[in-house]
Amino acid sequence: MEKTIVNTLIKKGVKIPNPESVYISEDVNPDRISGENVTIYTGCKIVGERSLVMRNSQLGYEAPVTLENTLVGENTKLKGGFFTNAVFAGDNSFGSGAHVRDGTILEEQSNAAHTVGLKQTILFPFVTIGSLINFCDCLMAGGTSRKDHSEVGSSFIHFNYTPNQDKATPSMMGNVHQGVMLNSKPIFLGGQGGLVGPVRIGYGCITAAGSIIRKNELKQGRLVLGGAFKEVSVPRQYDVYTNISHIFNNNIHYIAGLISLKSWYKHIRPLFVYDEFSRALINGMQKNLDMCIKERIHRFKIFCEKLNLSKEILLLKTKDNNSKSILIHDKAMDKFKLASQIFNAEVGNKKINKNGEAFVFAVEKKTEQTGKKYIKTIQSLDPDESKKGIQWLFDIEQNMVEQLLI
């Protein structure tokens, strides 16, 4: 059956130089693979009913590509590696040795070099990832073009798993409400460095090469150097959390940001549908974002549940129910109950405020002039129009953040 699909694709115009080497599973819909200037090179595999390949795209030029339920937008080149449940919005490039997994969204013109691992990662337009990088559980924005872009230097790691065995560690470079306007200062994360999640970094910031960043830097335009530790050996505390406010609040900001992005994907992205392929692509972006929100709430819940054990251990040591550490444990656990209610309500909220309505109308009018080109449309908005959009998304975030921070 897979050879029948290969033959069908060849007949519709897909270039497959070595068809005997290409595997396409029975559940792949050939109507979701464009016949317009698409090339599938030797050794590639495509599986999964969600898989989508739009025009002017290439798979496997440098090494075989495995594509599983991944959506590939126009003018995208996936040069080699494994891609599952990811979305590429268009004009993307990804080098060989890729390992890209669930919940990943690369928006227009974001790209990566060779040997990069991503999962639950959202890159806004223009963001560039170097080589030999692990950058899971992150959102990164910033920059105005491919010549003025946020970048992650080679051999960079986002540390997203803790000794207490949780992943309440998402890091946000920039933010959603300003980042979507594609006019913010770029962020640069220096090579052979890392972030210990969860952290937040402001627009225009640079982290020096070799630095390991453990704290937020919310001021814009800063040079950040991560200090080295002295050589010490001290007793380890098992299952105890000591920096609860930092972890809790950064998770609140991250989830609130994703939920505001959901409103953008719901009300703005559909304005750029121009055919069935683009409709399927935007639908895929929405589904992947929902996947990201669900994952972050799940990981946040696990962290908050672990606070019960952390509190018990501290009580055995301190014998003091009113110590600062115990009180912050209690506050976080109480706030999480409220957070669950608020997040669920906001995820299902279909309402849009006046700033949002005005902004959607402005974008819709612009698409008539720009031919539904996403980047061109957003960057052509007047400053007052952009401010309405920023305020719309900021209000969505703040409605959650103001109630939940500890």
JSON list of N, CA, C and O in Angstrom, two decimals, residues 6 21 26 113 152 157 161 166 217 227 240 257 273 279 282 304-305 311 316 319 341 358 360-361 364:
[
{"chain": "A", "resi": 6, "resn": "VAL", "atom": "N", "xyz": [3.25, 6.22, -2.70]},
{"chain": "A", "resi": 6, "resn": "VAL", "atom": "CA", "xyz": [4.43, 6.82, -3.33]},
{"chain": "A", "resi": 6, "resn": "VAL", "atom": "C", "xyz": [4.16, 7.09, -4.80]},
{"chain": "A", "resi": 6, "resn": "VAL", "atom": "O", "xyz": [4.45, 8.17, -5.32]},
{"chain": "A", "resi": 21, "resn": "SER", "atom": "N", "xyz": [13.29, 3.64, -1.89]},
{"chain": "A", "resi": 21, "resn": "SER", "atom": "CA", "xyz": [13.84, 3.84, -0.55]},
{"chain": "A", "resi": 21, "resn": "SER", "atom": "C", "xyz": [12.91, 4.61, 0.38]},
{"chain": "A", "resi": 21, "resn": "SER", "atom": "O", "xyz": [13.20, 4.78, 1.56]},
{"chain": "A", "resi": 26, "resn": "GLU", "atom": "N", "xyz": [0.18, 3.61, 5.42]},
{"chain": "A", "resi": 26, "resn": "GLU", "atom": "CA", "xyz": [-1.17, 3.58, 4.86]},
{"chain": "A", "resi": 26, "resn": "GLU", "atom": "C", "xyz": [-2.07, 4.69, 5.40]},
{"chain": "A", "resi": 26, "resn": "GLU", "atom": "O", "xyz": [-3.03, 5.09, 4.75]},
{"chain": "A", "resi": 113, "resn": "ALA", "atom": "N", "xyz": [20.14, 24.83, 13.16]},
{"chain": "A", "resi": 113, "resn": "ALA", "atom": "CA", "xyz": [21.25, 24.17, 12.46]},
{"chain": "A", "resi": 113, "resn": "ALA", "atom": "C", "xyz": [21.22, 22.68, 12.81]},
{"chain": "A", "resi": 113, "resn": "ALA", "atom": "O", "xyz": [20.18, 22.12, 13.12]},
{"chain": "A", "resi": 152, "resn": "VAL", "atom": "N", "xyz": [20.07, 31.31, 19.81]},
{"chain": "A", "resi": 152, "resn": "VAL", "atom": "CA", "xyz": [20.63, 30.44, 20.84]},
{"chain": "A", "resi": 152, "resn": "VAL", "atom": "C", "xyz": [21.95, 29.92, 20.31]},
{"chain": "A", "resi": 152, "resn": "VAL", "atom": "O", "xyz": [22.01, 29.25, 19.28]},
{"chain": "A", "resi": 157, "resn": "ILE", "atom": "N", "xyz": [22.28, 24.44, 26.50]},
{"chain": "A", "resi": 157, "resn": "ILE", "atom": "CA", "xyz": [21.34, 23.49, 27.11]},
{"chain": "A", "resi": 157, "resn": "ILE", "atom": "C", "xyz": [20.34, 24.24, 27.97]},
{"chain": "A", "resi": 157, "resn": "ILE", "atom": "O", "xyz": [20.71, 25.13, 28.74]},
{"chain": "A", "resi": 161, "resn": "TYR", "atom": "N", "xyz": [14.98, 19.35, 33.88]},
{"chain": "A", "resi": 161, "resn": "TYR", "atom": "CA", "xyz": [14.60, 18.23, 34.74]},
{"chain": "A", "resi": 161, "resn": "TYR", "atom": "C", "xyz": [15.37, 18.37, 36.04]},
{"chain": "A", "resi": 161, "resn": "TYR", "atom": "O", "xyz": [16.59, 18.56, 36.04]},
{"chain": "A", "resi": 166, "resn": "ASP", "atom": "N", "xyz": [10.98, 16.54, 38.69]},
{"chain": "A", "resi": 166, "resn": "ASP", "atom": "CA", "xyz": [9.83, 17.21, 38.12]},
{"chain": "A", "resi": 166, "resn": "ASP", "atom": "C", "xyz": [10.28, 18.03, 36.93]},
{"chain": "A", "resi": 166, "resn": "ASP", "atom": "O", "xyz": [11.47, 18.26, 36.71]},
{"chain": "A", "resi": 217, "resn": "GLU", "atom": "N", "xyz": [16.02, 37.62, 34.54]},
{"chain": "A", "resi": 217, "resn": "GLU", "atom": "CA", "xyz": [16.50, 38.97, 34.20]},
{"chain": "A", "resi": 217, "resn": "GLU", "atom": "C", "xyz": [15.39, 39.62, 33.37]},
{"chain": "A", "resi": 217, "resn": "GLU", "atom": "O", "xyz": [15.30, 39.42, 32.17]},
{"chain": "A", "resi": 227, "resn": "GLY", "atom": "N", "xyz": [27.60, 33.31, 37.27]},
{"chain": "A", "resi": 227, "resn": "GLY", "atom": "CA", "xyz": [28.79, 33.05, 38.08]},
{"chain": "A", "resi": 227, "resn": "GLY", "atom": "C", "xyz": [29.07, 31.57, 38.26]},
{"chain": "A", "resi": 227, "resn": "GLY", "atom": "O", "xyz": [28.18, 30.73, 38.16]},
{"chain": "A", "resi": 240, "resn": "VAL", "atom": "N", "xyz": [13.15, 18.11, 49.01]},
{"chain": "A", "resi": 240, "resn": "VAL", "atom": "CA", "xyz": [12.83, 19.39, 49.64]},
{"chain": "A", "resi": 240, "resn": "VAL", "atom": "C", "xyz": [12.99, 20.51, 48.61]},
{"chain": "A", "resi": 240, "resn": "VAL", "atom": "O", "xyz": [14.00, 20.58, 47.90]},
{"chain": "A", "resi": 257, "resn": "GLY", "atom": "N", "xyz": [0.96, 33.05, 29.65]},
{"chain": "A", "resi": 257, "resn": "GLY", "atom": "CA", "xyz": [1.42, 33.46, 28.32]},
{"chain": "A", "resi": 257, "resn": "GLY", "atom": "C", "xyz": [0.91, 32.54, 27.23]},
{"chain": "A", "resi": 257, "resn": "GLY", "atom": "O", "xyz": [0.47, 32.99, 26.17]},
{"chain": "A", "resi": 273, "resn": "VAL", "atom": "N", "xyz": [-5.75, 32.11, 6.56]},
{"chain": "A", "resi": 273, "resn": "VAL", "atom": "CA", "xyz": [-6.10, 30.92, 5.77]},
{"chain": "A", "resi": 273, "resn": "VAL", "atom": "C", "xyz": [-6.37, 31.34, 4.33]},
{"chain": "A", "resi": 273, "resn": "VAL", "atom": "O", "xyz": [-7.11, 32.29, 4.08]},
{"chain": "A", "resi": 279, "resn": "ARG", "atom": "N", "xyz": [-5.31, 26.01, 6.02]},
{"chain": "A", "resi": 279, "resn": "ARG", "atom": "CA", "xyz": [-6.30, 25.75, 7.07]},
{"chain": "A", "resi": 279, "resn": "ARG", "atom": "C", "xyz": [-5.84, 24.59, 7.97]},
{"chain": "A", "resi": 279, "resn": "ARG", "atom": "O", "xyz": [-5.94, 24.66, 9.20]},
{"chain": "A", "resi": 282, "resn": "ILE", "atom": "N", "xyz": [-2.87, 25.76, 10.24]},
{"chain": "A", "resi": 282, "resn": "ILE", "atom": "CA", "xyz": [-3.26, 26.57, 11.39]},
{"chain": "A", "resi": 282, "resn": "ILE", "atom": "C", "xyz": [-4.01, 25.72, 12.41]},
{"chain": "A", "resi": 282, "resn": "ILE", "atom": "O", "xyz": [-3.82, 25.88, 13.63]},
{"chain": "A", "resi": 304, "resn": "CYS", "atom": "N", "xyz": [3.39, 20.81, 42.42]},
{"chain": "A", "resi": 304, "resn": "CYS", "atom": "CA", "xyz": [2.62, 21.23, 43.59]},
{"chain": "A", "resi": 304, "resn": "CYS", "atom": "C", "xyz": [2.28, 20.04, 44.49]},
{"chain": "A", "resi": 304, "resn": "CYS", "atom": "O", "xyz": [2.25, 20.17, 45.72]},
{"chain": "A", "resi": 305, "resn": "GLU", "atom": "N", "xyz": [2.03, 18.89, 43.89]},
{"chain": "A", "resi": 305, "resn": "GLU", "atom": "CA", "xyz": [1.77, 17.69, 44.69]},
{"chain": "A", "resi": 305, "resn": "GLU", "atom": "C", "xyz": [3.01, 17.28, 45.49]},
{"chain": "A", "resi": 305, "resn": "GLU", "atom": "O", "xyz": [2.90, 16.79, 46.61]},
{"chain": "A", "resi": 311, "resn": "LYS", "atom": "N", "xyz": [6.97, 19.59, 52.54]},
{"chain": "A", "resi": 311, "resn": "LYS", "atom": "CA", "xyz": [6.50, 20.19, 53.79]},
{"chain": "A", "resi": 311, "resn": "LYS", "atom": "C", "xyz": [6.67, 19.21, 54.96]},
{"chain": "A", "resi": 311, "resn": "LYS", "atom": "O", "xyz": [7.12, 19.59, 56.05]},
{"chain": "A", "resi": 316, "resn": "LEU", "atom": "N", "xyz": [9.46, 17.82, 60.08]},
{"chain": "A", "resi": 316, "resn": "LEU", "atom": "CA", "xyz": [10.23, 16.91, 60.94]},
{"chain": "A", "resi": 316, "resn": "LEU", "atom": "C", "xyz": [11.52, 17.56, 61.42]},
{"chain": "A", "resi": 316, "resn": "LEU", "atom": "O", "xyz": [11.99, 17.29, 62.52]},
{"chain": "A", "resi": 319, "resn": "LYS", "atom": "N", "xyz": [10.00, 21.44, 63.33]},
{"chain": "A", "resi": 319, "resn": "LYS", "atom": "CA", "xyz": [8.95, 21.35, 64.36]},
{"chain": "A", "resi": 319, "resn": "LYS", "atom": "C", "xyz": [8.18, 22.67, 64.50]},
{"chain": "A", "resi": 319, "resn": "LYS", "atom": "O", "xyz": [7.60, 22.96, 65.55]},
{"chain": "A", "resi": 341, "resn": "GLN", "atom": "N", "xyz": [-8.61, 26.04, 38.62]},
{"chain": "A", "resi": 341, "resn": "GLN", "atom": "CA", "xyz": [-9.92, 26.56, 38.23]},
{"chain": "A", "resi": 341, "resn": "GLN", "atom": "C", "xyz": [-9.79, 27.67, 37.19]},
{"chain": "A", "resi": 341, "resn": "GLN", "atom": "O", "xyz": [-10.50, 27.70, 36.19]},
{"chain": "A", "resi": 358, "resn": "ALA", "atom": "N", "xyz": [-11.08, 45.32, 18.37]},
{"chain": "A", "resi": 358, "resn": "ALA", "atom": "CA", "xyz": [-10.52, 46.38, 17.52]},
{"chain": "A", "resi": 358, "resn": "ALA", "atom": "C", "xyz": [-9.28, 45.90, 16.79]},
{"chain": "A", "resi": 358, "resn": "ALA", "atom": "O", "xyz": [-9.06, 46.21, 15.61]},
{"chain": "A", "resi": 360, "resn": "VAL", "atom": "N", "xyz": [-8.41, 42.69, 16.05]},
{"chain": "A", "resi": 360, "resn": "VAL", "atom": "CA", "xyz": [-8.76, 41.70, 15.03]},
{"chain": "A", "resi": 360, "resn": "VAL", "atom": "C", "xyz": [-9.29, 42.39, 13.78]},
{"chain": "A", "resi": 360, "resn": "VAL", "atom": "O", "xyz": [-8.93, 42.02, 12.64]},
{"chain": "A", "resi": 361, "resn": "PHE", "atom": "N", "xyz": [-10.11, 43.40, 13.96]},
{"chain": "A", "resi": 361, "resn": "PHE", "atom": "CA", "xyz": [-10.65, 44.15, 12.82]},
{"chain": "A", "resi": 361, "resn": "PHE", "atom": "C", "xyz": [-9.51, 44.82, 12.04]},
{"chain": "A", "resi": 361, "resn": "PHE", "atom": "O", "xyz": [-9.49, 44.79, 10.80]},
{"chain": "A", "resi": 364, "resn": "GLU", "atom": "N", "xyz": [-7.57, 42.19, 10.08]},
{"chain": "A", "resi": 364, "resn": "GLU", "atom": "CA", "xyz": [-8.37, 41.72, 8.95]},
{"chain": "A", "resi": 364, "resn": "GLU", "atom": "C", "xyz": [-8.32, 42.71, 7.79]},
{"chain": "A", "resi": 364, "resn": "GLU", "atom": "O", "xyz": [-8.21, 42.32, 6.62]}
]
